[in-house]
Amino acid sequence: MLSQLYVETRDANTLDPDTVHLFLQEAGVEDLVARRQAEAQREGAVVSTRRKPVKPRGANQIRYVERIRQHDVNFGIGPAGTGKTYLGVACAVEALEKKER
């Protein structure tokens, strides 16, 4: 997709948001995101808290939430900024609100 965007904008030297949006629609990225969110809800991976639900973004985050719910001790290893602490705290808040162990 990036190479298509490059070819499309090579002569114009500008890339506006509308062009990017059209390419994303053509690539089906928006549909993919909607399907992932629906899949997360179907599998019960959405973490419910009083403030707002926390939705895992991808397959690895869905597995991480499932493992947290299944096991008392978990180790999340990965790069910074991938949601490990955010999801872990959300699961802890959910458990406290439900008065789980």
JSON list of C-alpha atoms in Angstrom, two decimals:
[
{"chain": "A", "resi": 1, "resn": "MET", "atom": "CA", "xyz": [0.00, 0.00, 0.00]},
{"chain": "A", "resi": 2, "resn": "LEU", "atom": "CA", "xyz": [2.85, 2.41, 0.78]},
{"chain": "A", "resi": 3, "resn": "SER", "atom": "CA", "xyz": [4.36, 1.91, -2.64]},
{"chain": "A", "resi": 4, "resn": "GLN", "atom": "CA", "xyz": [0.98, 2.63, -4.23]},
{"chain": "A", "resi": 5, "resn": "LEU", "atom": "CA", "xyz": [0.72, 5.85, -2.24]},
{"chain": "A", "resi": 6, "resn": "TYR", "atom": "CA", "xyz": [4.23, 6.80, -3.32]},
{"chain": "A", "resi": 7, "resn": "VAL", "atom": "CA", "xyz": [3.47, 6.23, -7.00]},
{"chain": "A", "resi": 8, "resn": "GLU", "atom": "CA", "xyz": [0.17, 8.08, -6.73]},
{"chain": "A", "resi": 9, "resn": "THR", "atom": "CA", "xyz": [1.71, 11.16, -5.09]},
{"chain": "A", "resi": 10, "resn": "ARG", "atom": "CA", "xyz": [5.12, 11.19, -6.78]},
{"chain": "A", "resi": 11, "resn": "ASP", "atom": "CA", "xyz": [4.23, 13.99, -9.21]},
{"chain": "A", "resi": 12, "resn": "ALA", "atom": "CA", "xyz": [2.06, 16.04, -6.85]},
{"chain": "A", "resi": 13, "resn": "ASN", "atom": "CA", "xyz": [4.57, 16.03, -3.95]},
{"chain": "A", "resi": 14, "resn": "THR", "atom": "CA", "xyz": [1.65, 16.30, -1.53]},
{"chain": "A", "resi": 15, "resn": "LEU", "atom": "CA", "xyz": [-0.27, 13.71, 0.36]},
{"chain": "A", "resi": 16, "resn": "ASP", "atom": "CA", "xyz": [-3.55, 14.84, 1.82]},
{"chain": "A", "resi": 17, "resn": "PRO", "atom": "CA", "xyz": [-5.69, 12.99, 4.39]},
{"chain": "A", "resi": 18, "resn": "ASP", "atom": "CA", "xyz": [-8.42, 12.27, 1.84]},
{"chain": "A", "resi": 19, "resn": "THR", "atom": "CA", "xyz": [-6.01, 10.34, -0.37]},
{"chain": "A", "resi": 20, "resn": "VAL", "atom": "CA", "xyz": [-4.76, 8.28, 2.58]},
{"chain": "A", "resi": 21, "resn": "HIS", "atom": "CA", "xyz": [-8.35, 7.60, 3.65]},
{"chain": "A", "resi": 22, "resn": "LEU", "atom": "CA", "xyz": [-9.27, 6.36, 0.16]},
{"chain": "A", "resi": 23, "resn": "PHE", "atom": "CA", "xyz": [-6.28, 4.03, 0.06]},
{"chain": "A", "resi": 24, "resn": "LEU", "atom": "CA", "xyz": [-7.14, 2.66, 3.50]},
{"chain": "A", "resi": 25, "resn": "GLN", "atom": "CA", "xyz": [-10.70, 2.01, 2.39]},
{"chain": "A", "resi": 26, "resn": "GLU", "atom": "CA", "xyz": [-9.48, 0.22, -0.72]},
{"chain": "A", "resi": 27, "resn": "ALA", "atom": "CA", "xyz": [-7.10, -1.88, 1.34]},
{"chain": "A", "resi": 28, "resn": "GLY", "atom": "CA", "xyz": [-9.91, -2.89, 3.66]},
{"chain": "A", "resi": 29, "resn": "VAL", "atom": "CA", "xyz": [-8.08, -1.76, 6.78]},
{"chain": "A", "resi": 30, "resn": "GLU", "atom": "CA", "xyz": [-11.20, -0.24, 8.31]},
{"chain": "A", "resi": 31, "resn": "ASP", "atom": "CA", "xyz": [-13.09, -3.50, 7.82]},
{"chain": "A", "resi": 32, "resn": "LEU", "atom": "CA", "xyz": [-10.21, -5.41, 9.40]},
{"chain": "A", "resi": 33, "resn": "VAL", "atom": "CA", "xyz": [-10.29, -3.18, 12.49]},
{"chain": "A", "resi": 34, "resn": "ALA", "atom": "CA", "xyz": [-14.07, -3.60, 12.80]},
{"chain": "A", "resi": 35, "resn": "ARG", "atom": "CA", "xyz": [-13.73, -7.39, 12.51]},
{"chain": "A", "resi": 36, "resn": "ARG", "atom": "CA", "xyz": [-11.02, -7.49, 15.19]},
{"chain": "A", "resi": 37, "resn": "GLN", "atom": "CA", "xyz": [-13.17, -5.48, 17.59]},
{"chain": "A", "resi": 38, "resn": "ALA", "atom": "CA", "xyz": [-16.15, -7.77, 16.95]},
{"chain": "A", "resi": 39, "resn": "GLU", "atom": "CA", "xyz": [-13.91, -10.81, 17.48]},
{"chain": "A", "resi": 40, "resn": "ALA", "atom": "CA", "xyz": [-12.65, -9.40, 20.77]},
{"chain": "A", "resi": 41, "resn": "GLN", "atom": "CA", "xyz": [-16.20, -8.88, 21.98]},
{"chain": "A", "resi": 42, "resn": "ARG", "atom": "CA", "xyz": [-17.28, -12.36, 20.86]},
{"chain": "A", "resi": 43, "resn": "GLU", "atom": "CA", "xyz": [-14.46, -14.00, 22.74]},
{"chain": "A", "resi": 44, "resn": "GLY", "atom": "CA", "xyz": [-15.22, -12.05, 25.89]},
{"chain": "A", "resi": 45, "resn": "ALA", "atom": "CA", "xyz": [-11.85, -10.34, 25.90]},
{"chain": "A", "resi": 46, "resn": "VAL", "atom": "CA", "xyz": [-13.32, -6.91, 26.58]},
{"chain": "A", "resi": 47, "resn": "VAL", "atom": "CA", "xyz": [-12.34, -5.81, 30.07]},
{"chain": "A", "resi": 48, "resn": "SER", "atom": "CA", "xyz": [-15.28, -4.10, 31.78]},
{"chain": "A", "resi": 49, "resn": "THR", "atom": "CA", "xyz": [-14.60, -1.36, 34.30]},
{"chain": "A", "resi": 50, "resn": "ARG", "atom": "CA", "xyz": [-16.86, 1.27, 35.82]},
{"chain": "A", "resi": 51, "resn": "ARG", "atom": "CA", "xyz": [-15.44, 4.04, 33.68]},
{"chain": "A", "resi": 52, "resn": "LYS", "atom": "CA", "xyz": [-15.27, 2.40, 30.28]},
{"chain": "A", "resi": 53, "resn": "PRO", "atom": "CA", "xyz": [-14.63, -0.94, 28.61]},
{"chain": "A", "resi": 54, "resn": "VAL", "atom": "CA", "xyz": [-11.05, -1.68, 27.59]},
{"chain": "A", "resi": 55, "resn": "LYS", "atom": "CA", "xyz": [-10.77, -3.53, 24.28]},
{"chain": "A", "resi": 56, "resn": "PRO", "atom": "CA", "xyz": [-7.68, -5.50, 23.31]},
{"chain": "A", "resi": 57, "resn": "ARG", "atom": "CA", "xyz": [-6.45, -4.39, 19.91]},
{"chain": "A", "resi": 58, "resn": "GLY", "atom": "CA", "xyz": [-5.00, -7.54, 18.43]},
{"chain": "A", "resi": 59, "resn": "ALA", "atom": "CA", "xyz": [-4.68, -11.28, 18.78]},
{"chain": "A", "resi": 60, "resn": "ASN", "atom": "CA", "xyz": [-1.73, -11.06, 21.19]},
{"chain": "A", "resi": 61, "resn": "GLN", "atom": "CA", "xyz": [-3.56, -8.66, 23.48]},
{"chain": "A", "resi": 62, "resn": "ILE", "atom": "CA", "xyz": [-6.63, -10.91, 23.42]},
{"chain": "A", "resi": 63, "resn": "ARG", "atom": "CA", "xyz": [-4.46, -13.88, 24.45]},
{"chain": "A", "resi": 64, "resn": "TYR", "atom": "CA", "xyz": [-2.81, -11.76, 27.16]},
{"chain": "A", "resi": 65, "resn": "VAL", "atom": "CA", "xyz": [-6.19, -10.83, 28.70]},
{"chain": "A", "resi": 66, "resn": "GLU", "atom": "CA", "xyz": [-7.33, -14.46, 28.54]},
{"chain": "A", "resi": 67, "resn": "ARG", "atom": "CA", "xyz": [-4.15, -15.62, 30.31]},
{"chain": "A", "resi": 68, "resn": "ILE", "atom": "CA", "xyz": [-4.54, -12.96, 33.00]},
{"chain": "A", "resi": 69, "resn": "ARG", "atom": "CA", "xyz": [-8.06, -14.20, 33.67]},
{"chain": "A", "resi": 70, "resn": "GLN", "atom": "CA", "xyz": [-6.95, -17.86, 33.75]},
{"chain": "A", "resi": 71, "resn": "HIS", "atom": "CA", "xyz": [-3.80, -17.59, 35.89]},
{"chain": "A", "resi": 72, "resn": "ASP", "atom": "CA", "xyz": [-2.93, -15.76, 39.10]},
{"chain": "A", "resi": 73, "resn": "VAL", "atom": "CA", "xyz": [0.63, -14.87, 38.04]},
{"chain": "A", "resi": 74, "resn": "ASN", "atom": "CA", "xyz": [1.54, -13.67, 34.54]},
{"chain": "A", "resi": 75, "resn": "PHE", "atom": "CA", "xyz": [4.62, -12.20, 32.93]},
{"chain": "A", "resi": 76, "resn": "GLY", "atom": "CA", "xyz": [4.12, -9.86, 30.00]},
{"chain": "A", "resi": 77, "resn": "ILE", "atom": "CA", "xyz": [7.30, -9.43, 27.99]},
{"chain": "A", "resi": 78, "resn": "GLY", "atom": "CA", "xyz": [7.56, -7.12, 25.03]},
{"chain": "A", "resi": 79, "resn": "PRO", "atom": "CA", "xyz": [8.42, -3.67, 23.75]},
{"chain": "A", "resi": 80, "resn": "ALA", "atom": "CA", "xyz": [7.35, -0.53, 25.57]},
{"chain": "A", "resi": 81, "resn": "GLY", "atom": "CA", "xyz": [4.04, 1.00, 24.59]},
{"chain": "A", "resi": 82, "resn": "THR", "atom": "CA", "xyz": [2.25, -2.20, 23.60]},
{"chain": "A", "resi": 83, "resn": "GLY", "atom": "CA", "xyz": [-0.39, -2.09, 26.34]},
{"chain": "A", "resi": 84, "resn": "LYS", "atom": "CA", "xyz": [0.93, -4.68, 28.79]},
{"chain": "A", "resi": 85, "resn": "THR", "atom": "CA", "xyz": [0.57, -2.55, 31.92]},
{"chain": "A", "resi": 86, "resn": "TYR", "atom": "CA", "xyz": [-2.64, -0.88, 30.72]},
{"chain": "A", "resi": 87, "resn": "LEU", "atom": "CA", "xyz": [-4.36, -4.22, 30.11]},
{"chain": "A", "resi": 88, "resn": "GLY", "atom": "CA", "xyz": [-2.97, -5.74, 33.31]},
{"chain": "A", "resi": 89, "resn": "VAL", "atom": "CA", "xyz": [-4.26, -2.87, 35.44]},
{"chain": "A", "resi": 90, "resn": "ALA", "atom": "CA", "xyz": [-7.62, -2.92, 33.64]},
{"chain": "A", "resi": 91, "resn": "CYS", "atom": "CA", "xyz": [-7.96, -6.65, 34.42]},
{"chain": "A", "resi": 92, "resn": "ALA", "atom": "CA", "xyz": [-7.04, -5.99, 38.06]},
{"chain": "A", "resi": 93, "resn": "VAL", "atom": "CA", "xyz": [-9.66, -3.22, 38.32]},
{"chain": "A", "resi": 94, "resn": "GLU", "atom": "CA", "xyz": [-12.25, -5.51, 36.73]},
{"chain": "A", "resi": 95, "resn": "ALA", "atom": "CA", "xyz": [-11.44, -8.27, 39.24]},
{"chain": "A", "resi": 96, "resn": "LEU", "atom": "CA", "xyz": [-11.62, -5.85, 42.18]},
{"chain": "A", "resi": 97, "resn": "GLU", "atom": "CA", "xyz": [-14.97, -4.48, 41.03]},
{"chain": "A", "resi": 98, "resn": "LYS", "atom": "CA", "xyz": [-16.33, -8.02, 40.70]},
{"chain": "A", "resi": 99, "resn": "LYS", "atom": "CA", "xyz": [-14.75, -8.93, 44.07]},
{"chain": "A", "resi": 100, "resn": "GLU", "atom": "CA", "xyz": [-12.81, -11.80, 42.52]},
{"chain": "A", "resi": 101, "resn": "ARG", "atom": "CA", "xyz": [-9.66, -13.14, 44.10]}
]
